Amino acid sequence: MKLSLVSFVTATLIILYGCGSTPDTVQPDKIGITAPPAIPQSYQTMVDFGIINASDANEVVNGQRTALSNNLGKFRESALGQLTDGGDMFLGFAIAQLFGGGVSLTDFFNPLSMFRGNQYENHLKKTFFWVEVDENCDRECAFKKIKKIVASAATAHTENLIKISEKGDSQFNWKRNYDAKTAVREIDVFGTKKTFFGKKLSKSYANNLVIMPEDYDSYKREKAFFTIWDAEFKTVNGKRYFGSKITTRESFTASLHRMGNYFRWEYDNSQTLGFAKASETYPDFILIETQNCISQFPFRSRDKVIRTCQGDLLINGGKVTYMHLFPDSNTVRLQDSNLINAKIHDARSEIFTEQEWQTLLNIKSGETTVSNQL
């Protein structure tokens, strides 16, 4: 049974300040974590496809478990600050408030140290895409399936942009192209990969549905919405996939063609949310974006440089999951711009068992916890 706002606040205040005249009842700032860590499904997917190995994924999980459990008091405060009027946890980012409130993951554990070697140098600075296909599906068949997925994502992407504009939350006026016959079309972009005989190996798709506002894209050229580069078939856990090669020789495997968060947050977030909505209809595709970071000045400011990131994220099974493999992986207004009700998930909610979450928050079984609200 879910807690009401009043009851949850009362319970949490008791946790934070103890029970009055008995100082020894105040909860400690650390708890013993004895259960083996569970690797979040998003991390496990990266392991399965050979992007990272299992031992490094486990080390990231252990580091994050330690950072959270050692800062229990601040975590409780951040959880309290995430309550909505109904008493539920705010979707996806209760945990992020802990790190946004002055606690840094790098104060306790820096996963960058294990990803700086040659093994990962070019694995974790790119985007990957795979779609599950039948055994008798060839390249043409696979690309047809990809085009349907991209069309669905472009449709949701356009809807979100227009809603942002209608809400008055963008300095640009986003409009729908009502003359469009199809959601996406195939286009040629710079760097299109071809065989020696001129046959294209990569496919790029433009979004027909949205009209780009004047001066939004300074390059004034046709913009791809999504590209899949030189794809191949591979079998993972008994399932056949078509998509990105896992190699350090290639600079690109797939591309969302970001406009560049911080300034273009509405376009970039709508891409993420659009593919998340598409995965509700097509749960058999996987999109992974890692360490996609941009250093830039904030809007109308030259006082400091802000480093913002789109990744690390995984889109699959009807939701976008933020993996936090890198400390700089902060979203920019993602929750504010989610006007199409896409599902957003935080992988850190999976690194404790349900019993551990109850211990962390000191609440009874059956009541609302962070883990069952994310």
XYZ file of N, CA and C in Angstrom, residues 126-229:
312
model
N 30.622 6.048 -28.840
C 29.825 5.907 -30.050
C 28.447 5.364 -29.722
N 27.651 5.207 -30.772
C 26.292 4.707 -30.660
C 26.187 3.359 -31.353
N 25.430 2.446 -30.757
C 25.219 1.112 -31.323
C 23.732 0.879 -31.553
N 23.410 0.092 -32.570
C 22.018 -0.221 -32.872
C 21.931 -1.643 -33.403
N 20.973 -2.421 -32.857
C 20.704 -3.768 -33.379
C 19.202 -3.994 -33.396
N 18.763 -4.816 -34.347
C 17.377 -5.242 -34.392
C 17.348 -6.758 -34.545
N 16.485 -7.405 -33.790
C 16.378 -8.856 -33.874
C 15.643 -9.240 -35.154
N 16.174 -10.231 -35.874
C 15.589 -10.664 -37.147
C 15.513 -12.186 -37.185
N 14.656 -12.705 -38.070
C 14.528 -14.146 -38.255
C 15.729 -14.690 -39.016
N 15.874 -16.007 -38.985
C 17.003 -16.652 -39.649
C 17.002 -16.446 -41.164
N 15.812 -16.316 -41.748
C 15.719 -16.170 -43.205
C 15.666 -14.712 -43.644
N 15.929 -13.778 -42.740
C 15.896 -12.342 -43.062
C 17.263 -11.894 -43.572
N 17.318 -11.366 -44.823
C 18.575 -10.876 -45.389
C 18.737 -9.384 -45.108
N 19.762 -8.756 -45.705
C 20.036 -7.338 -45.445
C 18.854 -6.452 -45.843
N 18.262 -6.730 -47.001
C 17.135 -5.931 -47.460
C 15.959 -6.037 -46.488
N 15.697 -7.240 -46.029
C 14.632 -7.473 -45.049
C 14.925 -6.730 -43.749
N 16.178 -6.794 -43.289
C 16.561 -6.147 -42.033
C 16.440 -4.627 -42.132
N 16.860 -4.061 -43.263
C 16.764 -2.610 -43.420
C 15.310 -2.141 -43.499
N 14.427 -2.965 -44.031
C 13.007 -2.616 -44.045
C 12.469 -2.523 -42.616
N 12.915 -3.441 -41.773
C 12.483 -3.422 -40.375
C 13.038 -2.200 -39.666
N 14.299 -1.864 -39.954
C 14.910 -0.686 -39.348
C 14.166 0.574 -39.763
N 13.786 0.649 -41.030
C 13.077 1.837 -41.518
C 11.747 2.016 -40.795
N 11.049 0.929 -40.504
C 9.790 1.019 -39.761
C 10.028 1.553 -38.348
N 11.117 1.094 -37.722
C 11.448 1.557 -36.371
C 11.768 3.045 -36.387
N 12.594 3.473 -37.353
C 12.986 4.877 -37.453
C 11.770 5.752 -37.755
N 10.862 5.261 -38.599
C 9.644 6.019 -38.912
C 8.803 6.225 -37.657
N 8.685 5.194 -36.841
C 7.944 5.304 -35.588
C 8.612 6.303 -34.646
N 9.949 6.247 -34.554
C 10.687 7.176 -33.696
C 10.555 8.607 -34.207
N 10.608 8.802 -35.519
C 10.494 10.140 -36.100
C 9.116 10.730 -35.841
N 8.093 9.895 -35.886
C 6.728 10.352 -35.613
C 6.596 10.855 -34.182
N 7.112 10.075 -33.224
C 7.063 10.481 -31.818
C 7.966 11.680 -31.559
N 9.119 11.730 -32.214
C 10.057 12.851 -32.109
C 9.368 14.151 -32.525
N 8.658 14.102 -33.643
C 7.948 15.282 -34.148
C 6.845 15.711 -33.190
N 6.082 14.756 -32.701
C 4.998 15.061 -31.766
C 5.528 15.754 -30.524
N 6.650 15.281 -30.007
C 7.213 15.871 -28.788
C 7.703 17.290 -29.039
N 8.368 17.511 -30.181
C 8.858 18.849 -30.505
C 7.713 19.849 -30.609
N 6.638 19.453 -31.284
C 5.503 20.348 -31.462
C 4.841 20.656 -30.114
N 4.751 19.672 -29.235
C 4.169 19.898 -27.910
C 5.036 20.839 -27.082
N 6.356 20.720 -27.207
C 7.260 21.640 -26.512
C 7.022 23.063 -27.004
N 6.879 23.203 -28.322
C 6.641 24.518 -28.917
C 5.302 25.086 -28.474
N 4.268 24.258 -28.477
C 2.935 24.702 -28.065
C 2.899 25.084 -26.586
N 3.723 24.428 -25.813
C 3.803 24.735 -24.381
C 4.490 26.071 -24.133
N 5.182 26.583 -25.150
C 5.907 27.830 -25.008
C 7.237 27.668 -24.316
N 7.779 26.451 -24.359
C 9.018 26.149 -23.653
C 10.227 26.140 -24.586
N 10.047 26.640 -25.799
C 11.141 26.692 -26.762
C 11.154 28.059 -27.424
N 12.350 28.541 -27.716
C 12.452 29.825 -28.404
C 12.175 29.681 -29.898
N 11.992 28.440 -30.357
C 11.720 28.177 -31.762
C 10.294 27.676 -31.946
N 9.780 27.877 -33.160
C 8.424 27.470 -33.483
C 8.472 26.203 -34.337
N 8.257 25.067 -33.682
C 8.290 23.794 -34.390
C 6.926 23.531 -35.040
N 6.956 23.115 -36.321
C 5.729 22.865 -37.063
C 5.778 21.511 -37.748
N 4.604 20.943 -37.965
C 4.484 19.665 -38.665
C 4.369 19.896 -40.172
N 4.994 19.037 -40.927
C 4.898 19.070 -42.387
C 3.718 18.206 -42.817
N 2.590 18.852 -43.044
C 1.372 18.117 -43.398
C 1.401 17.599 -44.835
N 2.373 18.026 -45.630
C 2.480 17.560 -47.013
C 3.284 16.262 -47.129
N 3.876 15.831 -46.016
C 4.721 14.635 -46.059
C 3.894 13.395 -46.369
N 4.377 12.598 -47.328
C 3.694 11.351 -47.694
C 4.142 10.191 -46.810
N 5.375 10.249 -46.327
C 5.926 9.212 -45.460
C 6.652 9.875 -44.295
N 6.812 9.133 -43.213
C 7.465 9.698 -42.027
C 8.952 9.948 -42.261
N 9.636 9.041 -42.946
C 11.071 9.192 -43.197
C 11.379 8.854 -44.649
N 12.517 9.323 -45.089
C 13.007 8.971 -46.419
C 14.501 8.700 -46.340
N 14.995 7.883 -47.217
C 16.413 7.566 -47.239
C 17.178 8.664 -47.979
N 18.289 9.103 -47.413
C 19.101 10.151 -48.026
C 20.571 9.750 -48.000
N 21.371 10.412 -48.817
C 22.820 10.234 -48.804
C 23.450 11.306 -47.931
N 24.378 10.913 -47.093
C 25.087 11.849 -46.230
C 26.581 11.692 -46.445
N 27.328 12.694 -46.009
C 28.777 12.614 -46.117
C 29.293 11.418 -45.319
N 30.153 10.633 -45.941
C 30.709 9.467 -45.273
C 29.942 8.191 -45.508
N 28.896 8.233 -46.375
C 28.143 7.015 -46.673
C 29.099 5.919 -47.144
N 29.038 4.771 -46.518
C 29.952 3.678 -46.840
C 29.438 2.900 -48.040
N 30.354 2.606 -48.948
C 29.999 1.866 -50.158
C 31.030 0.786 -50.429
N 30.603 -0.221 -51.185
C 31.536 -1.259 -51.618
C 32.378 -0.743 -52.781
N 33.346 -1.543 -53.199
C 34.202 -1.177 -54.328
C 33.373 -0.946 -55.594
N 32.242 -1.623 -55.691
C 31.389 -1.514 -56.867
C 30.280 -0.468 -56.695
N 30.336 0.311 -55.608
C 29.411 1.419 -55.433
C 28.128 1.091 -54.691
N 27.988 -0.126 -54.189
C 26.785 -0.480 -53.447
C 26.872 0.080 -52.031
N 25.819 0.756 -51.600
C 25.822 1.395 -50.283
C 25.716 0.364 -49.164
N 26.574 0.540 -48.163
C 26.545 -0.330 -46.991
C 25.805 0.310 -45.835
N 25.747 1.638 -45.809
C 25.072 2.348 -44.729
C 23.783 2.982 -45.232
N 22.883 3.231 -44.302
C 21.600 3.840 -44.623
C 21.359 5.024 -43.687
N 20.962 6.149 -44.279
C 20.617 7.337 -43.505
C 19.178 7.722 -43.811
N 18.476 8.175 -42.774
C 17.062 8.508 -42.911
C 16.809 9.922 -42.397
N 16.042 10.698 -43.159
C 15.635 12.037 -42.753
C 14.194 11.997 -42.272
N 13.880 12.868 -41.327
C 12.528 12.979 -40.796
C 11.728 13.927 -41.692
N 10.710 13.408 -42.379
C 9.878 14.223 -43.262
C 8.827 15.034 -42.522
N 8.541 14.681 -41.281
C 7.354 15.191 -40.604
C 7.538 16.538 -39.932
N 8.759 16.883 -39.583
C 8.989 18.119 -38.844
C 9.648 19.155 -39.757
N 9.210 20.400 -39.627
C 9.815 21.511 -40.359
C 10.831 22.182 -39.443
N 12.094 22.152 -39.837
C 13.157 22.732 -39.022
C 13.010 24.251 -38.995
N 12.929 24.871 -37.818
C 12.800 26.330 -37.743
C 13.986 27.034 -38.394
N 13.724 28.194 -38.929
C 14.781 28.965 -39.568
C 15.862 29.307 -38.545
N 17.107 29.150 -38.952
C 18.290 29.458 -38.133
C 18.520 28.471 -36.993
N 17.735 27.390 -36.926
C 17.999 26.396 -35.891
C 19.258 25.600 -36.230
N 19.399 25.219 -37.480
C 20.588 24.507 -37.944
C 21.399 25.448 -38.818
N 22.531 25.901 -38.305
C 23.329 26.913 -39.000
C 23.970 26.398 -40.281
N 24.032 25.056 -40.456
C 24.698 24.513 -41.635
C 23.807 24.536 -42.882
N 22.503 24.719 -42.685
C 21.578 24.868 -43.806
C 21.658 23.708 -44.787
N 21.711 22.511 -44.281
C 21.766 21.352 -45.168
C 20.795 20.284 -44.675
N 20.458 19.383 -45.586
C 19.533 18.327 -45.222
C 20.126 17.491 -44.098
N 19.340 17.295 -43.082
C 19.857 16.663 -41.875
C 19.304 15.256 -41.724
N 20.206 14.315 -41.525
C 19.769 12.942 -41.253
C 19.210 12.866 -39.837
N 18.210 12.042 -39.673
C 17.631 11.790 -38.351
C 18.337 10.614 -37.688
N 18.687 9.617 -38.496
C 19.333 8.417 -37.965
C 20.129 7.747 -39.090
N 21.293 7.191 -38.733
C 22.128 6.454 -39.687
C 22.581 5.145 -39.064
N 22.518 4.085 -39.828
C 23.128 2.811 -39.442
C 24.267 2.554 -40.418
N 25.476 2.389 -39.900
C 26.670 2.251 -40.731
C 27.049 0.780 -40.873
